Coordinates of C-alpha atoms (C1' of nucleotides) in Angstrom, one line a residue:
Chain Y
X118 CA -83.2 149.0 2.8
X119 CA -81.3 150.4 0.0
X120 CA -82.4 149.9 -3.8
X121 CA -79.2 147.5 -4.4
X122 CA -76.8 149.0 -7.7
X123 CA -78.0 152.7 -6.7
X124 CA -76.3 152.9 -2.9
X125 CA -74.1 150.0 -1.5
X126 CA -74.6 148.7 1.7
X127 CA -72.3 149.0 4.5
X128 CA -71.2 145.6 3.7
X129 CA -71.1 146.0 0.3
X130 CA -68.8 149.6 0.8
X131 CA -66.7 147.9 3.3
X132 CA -66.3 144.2 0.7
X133 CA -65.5 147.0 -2.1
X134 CA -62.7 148.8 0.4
X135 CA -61.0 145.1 0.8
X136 CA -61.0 144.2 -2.1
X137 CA -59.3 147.2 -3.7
X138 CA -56.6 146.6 -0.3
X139 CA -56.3 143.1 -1.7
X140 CA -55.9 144.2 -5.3
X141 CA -53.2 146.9 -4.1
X142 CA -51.6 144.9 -1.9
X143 CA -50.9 142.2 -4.7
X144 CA -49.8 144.9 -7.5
X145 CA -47.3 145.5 -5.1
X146 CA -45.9 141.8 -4.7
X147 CA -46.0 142.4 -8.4
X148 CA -43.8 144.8 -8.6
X149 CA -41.1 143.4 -6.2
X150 CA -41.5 139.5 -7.7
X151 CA -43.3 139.3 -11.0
X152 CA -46.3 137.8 -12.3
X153 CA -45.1 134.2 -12.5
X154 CA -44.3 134.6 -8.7
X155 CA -47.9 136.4 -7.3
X156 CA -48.6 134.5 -4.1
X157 CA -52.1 134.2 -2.3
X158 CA -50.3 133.8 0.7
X159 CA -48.1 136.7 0.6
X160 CA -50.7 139.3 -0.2
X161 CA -52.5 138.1 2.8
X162 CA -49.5 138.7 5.3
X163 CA -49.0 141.9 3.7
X164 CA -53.0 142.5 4.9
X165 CA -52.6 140.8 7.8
X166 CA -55.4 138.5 7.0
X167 CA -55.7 134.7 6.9
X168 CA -54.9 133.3 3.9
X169 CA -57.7 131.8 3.8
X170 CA -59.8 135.0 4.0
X171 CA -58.7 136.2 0.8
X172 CA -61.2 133.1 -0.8
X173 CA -64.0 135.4 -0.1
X174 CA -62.9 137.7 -2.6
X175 CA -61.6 136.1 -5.3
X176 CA -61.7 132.4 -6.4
X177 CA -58.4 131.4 -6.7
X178 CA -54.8 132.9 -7.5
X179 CA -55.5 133.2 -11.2
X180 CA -59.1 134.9 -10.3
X181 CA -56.7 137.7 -9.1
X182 CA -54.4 137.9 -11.6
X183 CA -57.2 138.5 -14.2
X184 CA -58.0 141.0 -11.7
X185 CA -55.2 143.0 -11.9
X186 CA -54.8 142.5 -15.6
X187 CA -57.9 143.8 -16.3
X188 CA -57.3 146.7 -13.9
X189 CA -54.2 147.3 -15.9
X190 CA -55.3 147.5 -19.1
X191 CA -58.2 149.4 -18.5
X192 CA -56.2 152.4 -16.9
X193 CA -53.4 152.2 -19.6
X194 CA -56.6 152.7 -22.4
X195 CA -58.0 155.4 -20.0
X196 CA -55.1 157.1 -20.5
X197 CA -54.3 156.6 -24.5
X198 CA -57.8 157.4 -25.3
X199 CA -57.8 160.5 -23.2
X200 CA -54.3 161.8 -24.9
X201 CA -55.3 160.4 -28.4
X202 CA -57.5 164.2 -28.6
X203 CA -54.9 166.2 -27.4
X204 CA -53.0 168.6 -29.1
X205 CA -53.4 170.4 -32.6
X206 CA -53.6 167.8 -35.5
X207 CA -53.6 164.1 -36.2
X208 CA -49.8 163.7 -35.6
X209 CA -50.0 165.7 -32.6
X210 CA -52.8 163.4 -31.8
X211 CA -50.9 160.3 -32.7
X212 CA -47.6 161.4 -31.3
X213 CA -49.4 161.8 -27.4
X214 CA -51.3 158.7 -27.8
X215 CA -47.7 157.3 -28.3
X216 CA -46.0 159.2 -25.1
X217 CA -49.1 158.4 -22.9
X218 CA -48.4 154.6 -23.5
X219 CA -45.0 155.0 -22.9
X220 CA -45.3 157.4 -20.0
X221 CA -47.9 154.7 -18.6
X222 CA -45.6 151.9 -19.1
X223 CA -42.7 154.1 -17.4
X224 CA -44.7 154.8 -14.2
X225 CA -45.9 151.0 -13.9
X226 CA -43.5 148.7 -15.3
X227 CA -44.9 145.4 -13.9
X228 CA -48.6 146.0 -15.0
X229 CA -46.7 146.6 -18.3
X230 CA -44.4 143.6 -17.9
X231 CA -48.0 141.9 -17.2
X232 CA -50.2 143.1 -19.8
X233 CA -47.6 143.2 -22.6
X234 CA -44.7 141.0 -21.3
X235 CA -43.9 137.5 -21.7
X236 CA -47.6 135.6 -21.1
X237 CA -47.7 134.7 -17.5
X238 CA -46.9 130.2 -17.6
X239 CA -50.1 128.2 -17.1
X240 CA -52.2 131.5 -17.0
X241 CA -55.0 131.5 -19.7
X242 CA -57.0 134.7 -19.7
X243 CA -60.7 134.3 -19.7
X244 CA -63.1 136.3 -22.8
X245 CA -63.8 139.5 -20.1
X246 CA -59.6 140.3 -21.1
X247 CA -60.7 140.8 -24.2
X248 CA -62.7 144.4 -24.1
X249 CA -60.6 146.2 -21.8
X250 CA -57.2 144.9 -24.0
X251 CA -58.0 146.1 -27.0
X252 CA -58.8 149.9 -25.8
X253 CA -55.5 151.0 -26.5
X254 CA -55.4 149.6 -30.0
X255 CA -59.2 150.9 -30.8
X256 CA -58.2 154.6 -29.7
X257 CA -55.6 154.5 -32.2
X258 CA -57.8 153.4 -34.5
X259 CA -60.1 156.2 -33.9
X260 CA -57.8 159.1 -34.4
X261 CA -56.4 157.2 -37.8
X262 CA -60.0 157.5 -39.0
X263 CA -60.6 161.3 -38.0
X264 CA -57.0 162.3 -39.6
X265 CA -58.2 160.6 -42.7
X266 CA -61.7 162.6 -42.1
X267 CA -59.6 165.7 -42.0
X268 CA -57.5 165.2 -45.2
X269 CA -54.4 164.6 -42.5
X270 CA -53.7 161.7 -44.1
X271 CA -51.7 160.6 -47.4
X272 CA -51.2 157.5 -48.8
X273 CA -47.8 156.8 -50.5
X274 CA -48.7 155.2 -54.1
X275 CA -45.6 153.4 -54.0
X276 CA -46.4 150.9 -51.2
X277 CA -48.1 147.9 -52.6
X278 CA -49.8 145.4 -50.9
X279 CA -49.7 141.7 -51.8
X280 CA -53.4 140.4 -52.6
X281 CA -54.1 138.8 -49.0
X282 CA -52.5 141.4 -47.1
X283 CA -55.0 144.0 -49.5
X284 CA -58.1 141.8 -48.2
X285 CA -56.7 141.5 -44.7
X286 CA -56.2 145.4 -44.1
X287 CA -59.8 145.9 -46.2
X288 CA -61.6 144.1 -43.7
X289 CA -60.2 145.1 -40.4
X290 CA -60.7 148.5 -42.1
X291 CA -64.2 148.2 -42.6
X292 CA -64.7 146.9 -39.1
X293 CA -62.9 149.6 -37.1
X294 CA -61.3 153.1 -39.8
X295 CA -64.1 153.0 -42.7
X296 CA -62.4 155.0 -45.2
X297 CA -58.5 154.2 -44.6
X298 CA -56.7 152.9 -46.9
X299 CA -55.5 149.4 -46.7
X300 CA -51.7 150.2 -47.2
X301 CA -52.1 153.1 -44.4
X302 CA -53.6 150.1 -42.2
X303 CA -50.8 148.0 -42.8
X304 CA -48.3 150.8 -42.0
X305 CA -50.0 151.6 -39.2
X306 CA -50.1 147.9 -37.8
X307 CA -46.1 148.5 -38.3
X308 CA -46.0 151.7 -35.9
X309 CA -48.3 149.6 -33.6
X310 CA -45.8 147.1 -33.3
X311 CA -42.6 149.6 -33.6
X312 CA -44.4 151.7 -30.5
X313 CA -44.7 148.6 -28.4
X314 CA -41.4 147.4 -29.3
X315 CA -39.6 150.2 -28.2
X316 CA -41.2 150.7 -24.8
X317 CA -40.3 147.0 -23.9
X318 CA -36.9 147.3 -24.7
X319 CA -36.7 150.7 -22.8
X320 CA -38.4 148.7 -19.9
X321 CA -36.9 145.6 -19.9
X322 CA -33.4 147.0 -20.2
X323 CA -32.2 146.1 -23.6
X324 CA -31.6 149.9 -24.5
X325 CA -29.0 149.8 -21.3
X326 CA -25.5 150.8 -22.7
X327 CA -27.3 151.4 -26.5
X328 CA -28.9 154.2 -26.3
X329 CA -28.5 157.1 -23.5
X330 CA -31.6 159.7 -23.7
X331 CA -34.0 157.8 -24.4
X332 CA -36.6 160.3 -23.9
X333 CA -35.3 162.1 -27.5
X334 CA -34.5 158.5 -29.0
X335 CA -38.6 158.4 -28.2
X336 CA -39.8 161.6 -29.4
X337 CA -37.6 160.8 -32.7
X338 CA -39.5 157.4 -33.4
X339 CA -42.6 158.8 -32.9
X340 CA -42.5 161.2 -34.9
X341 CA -40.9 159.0 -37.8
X342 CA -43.3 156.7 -37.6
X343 CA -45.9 158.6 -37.6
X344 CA -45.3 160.3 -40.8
X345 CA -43.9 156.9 -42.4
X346 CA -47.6 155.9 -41.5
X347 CA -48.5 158.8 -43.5
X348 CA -50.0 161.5 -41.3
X349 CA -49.2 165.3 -42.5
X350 CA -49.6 168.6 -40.7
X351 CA -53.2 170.0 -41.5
Chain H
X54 CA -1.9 111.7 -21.0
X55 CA -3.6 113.7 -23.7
X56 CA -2.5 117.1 -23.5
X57 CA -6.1 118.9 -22.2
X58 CA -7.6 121.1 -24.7
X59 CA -7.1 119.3 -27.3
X60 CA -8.7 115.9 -27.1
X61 CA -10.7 115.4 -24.7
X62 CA -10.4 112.4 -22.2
X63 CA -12.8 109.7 -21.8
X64 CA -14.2 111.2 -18.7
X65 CA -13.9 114.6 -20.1
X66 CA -16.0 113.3 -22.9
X67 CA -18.9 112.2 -20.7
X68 CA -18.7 114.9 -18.8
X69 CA -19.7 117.0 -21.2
X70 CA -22.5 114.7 -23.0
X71 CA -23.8 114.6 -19.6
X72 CA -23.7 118.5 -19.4
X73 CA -25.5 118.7 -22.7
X74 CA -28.6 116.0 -22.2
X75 CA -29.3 118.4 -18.8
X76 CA -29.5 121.3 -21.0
X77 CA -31.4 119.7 -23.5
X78 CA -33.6 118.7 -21.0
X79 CA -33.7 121.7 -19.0
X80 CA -34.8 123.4 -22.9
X81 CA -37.7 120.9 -22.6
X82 CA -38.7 121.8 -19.2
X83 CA -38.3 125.7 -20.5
X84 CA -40.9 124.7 -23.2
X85 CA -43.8 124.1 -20.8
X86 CA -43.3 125.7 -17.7
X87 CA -41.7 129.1 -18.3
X88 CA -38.2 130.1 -17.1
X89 CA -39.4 131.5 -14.0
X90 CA -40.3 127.9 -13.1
X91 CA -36.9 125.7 -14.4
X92 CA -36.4 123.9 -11.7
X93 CA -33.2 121.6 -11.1
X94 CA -35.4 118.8 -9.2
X95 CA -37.6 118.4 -12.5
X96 CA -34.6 118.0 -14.9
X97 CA -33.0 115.6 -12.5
X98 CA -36.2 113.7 -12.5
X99 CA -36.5 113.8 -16.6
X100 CA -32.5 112.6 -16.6
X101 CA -33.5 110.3 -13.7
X102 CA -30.5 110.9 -11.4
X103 CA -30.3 112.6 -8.1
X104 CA -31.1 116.2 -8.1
X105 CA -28.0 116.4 -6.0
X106 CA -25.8 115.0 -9.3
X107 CA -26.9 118.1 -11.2
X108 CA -24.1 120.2 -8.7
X109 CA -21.6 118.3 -10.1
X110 CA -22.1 120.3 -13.3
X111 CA -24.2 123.6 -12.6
X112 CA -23.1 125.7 -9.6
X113 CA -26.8 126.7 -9.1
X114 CA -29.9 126.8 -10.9
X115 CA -29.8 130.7 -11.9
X116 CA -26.1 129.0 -13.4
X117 CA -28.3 126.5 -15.5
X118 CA -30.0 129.8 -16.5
X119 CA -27.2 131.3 -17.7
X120 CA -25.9 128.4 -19.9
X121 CA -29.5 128.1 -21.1
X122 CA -29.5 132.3 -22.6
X123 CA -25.8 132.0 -23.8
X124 CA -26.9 129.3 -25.8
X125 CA -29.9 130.5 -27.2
X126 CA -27.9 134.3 -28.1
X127 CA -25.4 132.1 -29.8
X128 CA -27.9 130.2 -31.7
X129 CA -30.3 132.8 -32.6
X130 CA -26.6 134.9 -33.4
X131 CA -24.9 132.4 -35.8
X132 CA -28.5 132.5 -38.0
X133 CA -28.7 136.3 -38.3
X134 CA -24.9 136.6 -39.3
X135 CA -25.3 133.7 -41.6
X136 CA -28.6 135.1 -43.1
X137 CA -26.7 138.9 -43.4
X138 CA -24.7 137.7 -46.4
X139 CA -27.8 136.0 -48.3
X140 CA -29.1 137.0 -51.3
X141 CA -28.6 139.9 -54.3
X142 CA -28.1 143.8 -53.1
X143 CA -27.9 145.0 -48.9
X144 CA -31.7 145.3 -49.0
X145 CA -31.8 141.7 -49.6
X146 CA -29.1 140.7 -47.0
X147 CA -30.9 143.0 -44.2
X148 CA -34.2 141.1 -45.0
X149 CA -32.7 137.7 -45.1
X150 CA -31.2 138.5 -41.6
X151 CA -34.3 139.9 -40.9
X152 CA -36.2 136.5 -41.7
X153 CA -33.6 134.0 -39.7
X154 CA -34.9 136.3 -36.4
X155 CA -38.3 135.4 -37.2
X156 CA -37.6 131.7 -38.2
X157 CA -35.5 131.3 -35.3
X158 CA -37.7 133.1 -32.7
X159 CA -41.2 130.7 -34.0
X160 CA -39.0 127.6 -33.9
X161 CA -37.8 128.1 -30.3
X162 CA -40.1 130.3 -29.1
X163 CA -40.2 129.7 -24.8
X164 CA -36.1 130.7 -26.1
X165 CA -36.8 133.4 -27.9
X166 CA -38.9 134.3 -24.7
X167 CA -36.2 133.4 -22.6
X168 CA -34.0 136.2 -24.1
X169 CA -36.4 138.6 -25.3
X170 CA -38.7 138.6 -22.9
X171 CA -39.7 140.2 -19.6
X172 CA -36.7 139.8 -17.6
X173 CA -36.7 136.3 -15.3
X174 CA -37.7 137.5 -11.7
X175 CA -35.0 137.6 -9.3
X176 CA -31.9 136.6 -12.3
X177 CA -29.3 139.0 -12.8
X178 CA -27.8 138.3 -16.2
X179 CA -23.7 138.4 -15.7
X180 CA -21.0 140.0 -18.0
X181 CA -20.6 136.6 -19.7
X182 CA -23.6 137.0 -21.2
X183 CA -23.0 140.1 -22.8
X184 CA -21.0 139.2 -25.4
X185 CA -23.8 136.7 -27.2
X186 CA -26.3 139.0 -26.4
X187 CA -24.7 142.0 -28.9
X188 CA -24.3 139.0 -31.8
X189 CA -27.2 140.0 -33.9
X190 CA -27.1 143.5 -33.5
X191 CA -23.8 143.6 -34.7
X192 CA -24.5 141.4 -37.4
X193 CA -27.0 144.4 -38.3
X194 CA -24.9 146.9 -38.1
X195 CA -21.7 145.1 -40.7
X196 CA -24.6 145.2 -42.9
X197 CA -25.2 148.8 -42.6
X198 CA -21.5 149.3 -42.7
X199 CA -21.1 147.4 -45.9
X200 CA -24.5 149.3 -47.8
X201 CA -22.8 152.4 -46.7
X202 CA -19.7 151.4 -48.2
X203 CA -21.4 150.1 -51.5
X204 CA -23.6 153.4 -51.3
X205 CA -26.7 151.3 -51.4
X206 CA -27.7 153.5 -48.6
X207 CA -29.7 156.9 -49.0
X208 CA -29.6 159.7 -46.2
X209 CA -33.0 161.5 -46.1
X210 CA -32.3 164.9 -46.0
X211 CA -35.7 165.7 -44.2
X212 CA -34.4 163.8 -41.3
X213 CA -33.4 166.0 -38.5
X214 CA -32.1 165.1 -35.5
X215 CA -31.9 167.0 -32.0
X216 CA -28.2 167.9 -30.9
X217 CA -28.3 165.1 -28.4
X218 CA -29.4 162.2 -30.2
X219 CA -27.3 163.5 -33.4
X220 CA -23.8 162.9 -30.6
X221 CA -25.3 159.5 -28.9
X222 CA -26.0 158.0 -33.4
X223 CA -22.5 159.9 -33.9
X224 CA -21.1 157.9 -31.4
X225 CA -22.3 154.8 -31.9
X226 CA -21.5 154.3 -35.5
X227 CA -17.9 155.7 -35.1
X228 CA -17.8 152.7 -32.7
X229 CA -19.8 149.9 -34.7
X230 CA -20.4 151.4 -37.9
X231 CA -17.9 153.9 -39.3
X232 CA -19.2 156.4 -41.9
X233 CA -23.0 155.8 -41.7
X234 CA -24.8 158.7 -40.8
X235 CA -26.6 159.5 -37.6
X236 CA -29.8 159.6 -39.2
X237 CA -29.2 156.7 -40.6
X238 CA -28.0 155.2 -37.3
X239 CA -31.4 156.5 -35.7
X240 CA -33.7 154.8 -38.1
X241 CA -31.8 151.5 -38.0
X242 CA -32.5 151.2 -34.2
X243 CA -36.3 152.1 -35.0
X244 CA -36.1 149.3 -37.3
X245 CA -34.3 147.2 -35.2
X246 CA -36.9 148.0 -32.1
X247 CA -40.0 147.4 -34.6
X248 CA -38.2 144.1 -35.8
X249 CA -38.6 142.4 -32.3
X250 CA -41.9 144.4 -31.5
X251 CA -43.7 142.2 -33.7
X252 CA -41.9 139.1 -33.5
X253 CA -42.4 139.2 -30.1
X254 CA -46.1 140.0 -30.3
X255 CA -46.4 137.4 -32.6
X256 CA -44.9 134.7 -30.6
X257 CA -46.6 136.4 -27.5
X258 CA -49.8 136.0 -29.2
X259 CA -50.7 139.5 -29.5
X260 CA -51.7 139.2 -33.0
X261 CA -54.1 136.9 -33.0
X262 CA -57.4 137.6 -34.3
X263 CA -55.6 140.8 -35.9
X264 CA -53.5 139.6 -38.5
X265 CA -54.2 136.4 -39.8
X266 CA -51.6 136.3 -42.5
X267 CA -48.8 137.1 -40.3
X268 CA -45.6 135.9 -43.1
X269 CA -47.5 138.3 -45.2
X270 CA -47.3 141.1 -43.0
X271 CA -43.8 140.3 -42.1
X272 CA -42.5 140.3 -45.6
X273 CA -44.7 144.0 -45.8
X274 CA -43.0 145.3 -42.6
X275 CA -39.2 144.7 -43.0
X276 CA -39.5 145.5 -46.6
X277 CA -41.1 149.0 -45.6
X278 CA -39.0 149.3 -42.4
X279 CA -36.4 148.6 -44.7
X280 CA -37.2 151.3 -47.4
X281 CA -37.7 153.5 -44.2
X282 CA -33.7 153.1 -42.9
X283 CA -32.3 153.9 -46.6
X284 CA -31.9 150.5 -48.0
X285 CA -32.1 151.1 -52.3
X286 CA -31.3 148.9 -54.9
X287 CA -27.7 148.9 -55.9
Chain G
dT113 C1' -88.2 149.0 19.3
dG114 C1' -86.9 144.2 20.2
dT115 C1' -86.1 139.6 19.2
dA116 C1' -84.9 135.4 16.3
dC117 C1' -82.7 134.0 12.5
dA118 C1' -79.8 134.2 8.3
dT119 C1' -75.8 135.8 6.1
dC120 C1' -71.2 136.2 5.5
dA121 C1' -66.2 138.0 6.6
dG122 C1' -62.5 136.1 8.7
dT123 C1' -59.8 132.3 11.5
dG124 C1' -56.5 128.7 12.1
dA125 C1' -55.2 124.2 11.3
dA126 C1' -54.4 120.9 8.0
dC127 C1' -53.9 118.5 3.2
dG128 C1' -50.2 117.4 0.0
dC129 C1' -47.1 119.4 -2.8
dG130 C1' -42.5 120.9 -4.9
dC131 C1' -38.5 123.6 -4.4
dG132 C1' -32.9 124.8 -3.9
dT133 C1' -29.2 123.4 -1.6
dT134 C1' -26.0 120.7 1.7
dC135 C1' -23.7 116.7 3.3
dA136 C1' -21.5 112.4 4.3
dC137 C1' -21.2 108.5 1.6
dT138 C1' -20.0 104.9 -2.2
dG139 C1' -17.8 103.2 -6.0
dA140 C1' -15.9 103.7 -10.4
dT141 C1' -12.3 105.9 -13.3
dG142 C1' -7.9 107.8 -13.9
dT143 C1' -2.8 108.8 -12.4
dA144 C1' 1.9 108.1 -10.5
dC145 C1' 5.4 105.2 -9.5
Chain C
dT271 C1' 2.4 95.5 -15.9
dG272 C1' 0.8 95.9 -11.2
dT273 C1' -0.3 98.3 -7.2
dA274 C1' -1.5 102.4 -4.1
dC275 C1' -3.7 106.5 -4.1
dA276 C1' -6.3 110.6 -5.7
dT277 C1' -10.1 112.3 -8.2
dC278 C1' -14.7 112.9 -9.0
dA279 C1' -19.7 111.4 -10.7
dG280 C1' -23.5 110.2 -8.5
dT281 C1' -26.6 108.8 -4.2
dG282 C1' -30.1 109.4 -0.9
dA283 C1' -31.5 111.6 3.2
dA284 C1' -32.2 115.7 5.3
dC285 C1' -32.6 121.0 6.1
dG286 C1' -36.1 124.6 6.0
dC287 C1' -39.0 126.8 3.1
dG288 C1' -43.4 128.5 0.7
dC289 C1' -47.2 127.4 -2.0
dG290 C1' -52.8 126.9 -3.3
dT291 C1' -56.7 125.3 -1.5
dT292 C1' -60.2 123.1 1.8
dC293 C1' -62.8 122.9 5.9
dA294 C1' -65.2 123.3 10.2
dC295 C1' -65.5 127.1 13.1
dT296 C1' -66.7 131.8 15.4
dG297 C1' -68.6 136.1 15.8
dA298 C1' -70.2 140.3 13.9
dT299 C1' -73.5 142.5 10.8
dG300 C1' -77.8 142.7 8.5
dT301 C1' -83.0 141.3 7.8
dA302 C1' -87.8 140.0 8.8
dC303 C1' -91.4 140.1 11.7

DNA sequence: TGTACATCAGTGAACGCGCGTTCACTGATGTAC
DNA sequence: TGTACATCAGTGAACGCGCGTTCACTGATGTAC
């Protein structure tokens, strides 16, 4: 009679073990079909299981989807967060957050496709999304604030913000980098959404016959934008 | 006996109108159920004829597709070249054409999807899609040429390239944009990968309870992006 | 330690559904003489 | 202008398919006494 939530069960090990098979087994389909296209059915005959069987594990098709999302986004933060302290300085810092995110979407392109692609027809995701999608975004966040700690940081007094874009920026800086600047917020939004949109037109193909090494065409907008956001060696 | 090509004969005529209700109803069914899911029985249904008729005009469903993306590339093409001649000085014009891909992209947006989006599971684009597909980067790029040629374009000196990517931007604006330099090239693709990063995570949603003010932020981004390539005032 | 009972993973058949595509056909519209 | 024939849009039934989900069930594993 184990204390239950110290040591599992037999059962419980066992329900874990299948469930993780089930989970595996469907970011797989994934991979081969797309998100639109995950089928209940086929990740059963993959498992050799009843269709029916996979019930007992998760409530219906969309329960597995959030699933995987939530798998997905939680091992592409993981990663960010762990590279967002490596290296010497805040653009060192910035620049491997950058190539862990795009290394991650690289190695996975369908959990990207799913987390980051076109939203998934009929698919809602449910509040528990939430956390686990915003890691990536609050790891930035947290080197932005320790660069501006540092003194890596520099505004540019030349970029103006509009009044509502000035309370915008204030506020989301208060909440998660007290101390930046709300013009380094907004340029830093910018890179957010330059980093993103490189990596899905690298993985979606719309580089294809543009641009060759992509790798250096990487490493170059990384490194621009991160000192048009305005970090500076220490 | 109308010579053909010229004017059309009656059953030409209806041929075609007939053509066009299926795509526009096809662009409805797009609208709610995701491309993934267009399905030929449906916009037989919505037109009321036999989903057998629709053969007479689509070799296929994935041939539907095709006339589906061509038209929304053409589309979304004619308002970025019309938008590139807008307005006082190249900073303006590359703004303007800026803009029209927004406007376009939040008035159509399961289109925008359609083209900009993950890839459609299973659909192999063909060469005849190509063509539309290159419309507004070219349209970006006969800017550059003509701010170049009006020298309302600044190289940063501080911009280095490595030797490979300095060959691939050498390349590419000998063969789309004569005379612009490769930095120059470099930053304009940055630009032009940051300019569908956030449109797409705007239309994707991704922005939502981060920005609220999003025409705000877009006015601050292509202005800085902008700034960032070398646009200056004449 | 042994027995009676409860829990629960997994089965297999069935439900109702929609899909893309083919095919032999009907009947209207166009063409050639 | 009138007739014979060819073209072609559209029909409706059928093909074989896969899907999500439910349900009554079997049998193994765990629990209480």
């Amino acid at each position: 009679m184990e204390p239950s939530g110290v040591v599992a069960s037999a059962r419980e090990r066992v329900r874990d073990a299948v469930r993780g098979e089930i989970i595996v087994a469907a970011r797989a389909q994934l991979a081969t079909e797309g998100a639109g296209a995950l089928s209940l059915r086929a990740v059963a005959r993959e498992l050799g299981m009843a269709s029916s069987a996979v019930y007992r594990y998760f409530k219906s098709r969309d329960d597995l989807l959030t699933a995987l999302i939530v798998e997905a986004y939680d091992s592409l933060g993981a990663e960010a967060e762990a590279a967002a302290t490596l290296g010497q300085g805040s653009l060192e810092h910035w620049r491997n957050a950058c190539r862990a995110v795009r290394r991650w979407a690289l190695s996975r392109p369908t959990e990207y496709t799913l987390i980051y692609g076109s939203p998934v027809p009929g698919y809602q995701a449910p509040e528990l999304t939430v956390a686990p999608a915003s890691r990536v975004l609050f790891a930035l966040a947290a080197l932005l604030a320790e660069a501006n700690d540092a003194g890596e940081l520099v505004e540019d007094p030349s970029t103006v913000l509009p009044t509502s874009l000035d309370t915008e920026m204030r506020a989301l800086a208060d909440f998660a980098i007290p101390g930046v600047a709300p013009s380094i917020v907004a340029k830093a939004l910018v890179a957010w959404n330059q980093l993103f949109g490189q990596i899905s037109f690298e993985v979606f193909g719309q580089l294809h016959g543009l641009v060759q090494d992509t790798d250096a065409f990487f490493e170059f907008a990384i490194d621009a934008m991160g000192r048009f956001v305005g970090f500076r060696p220490a």
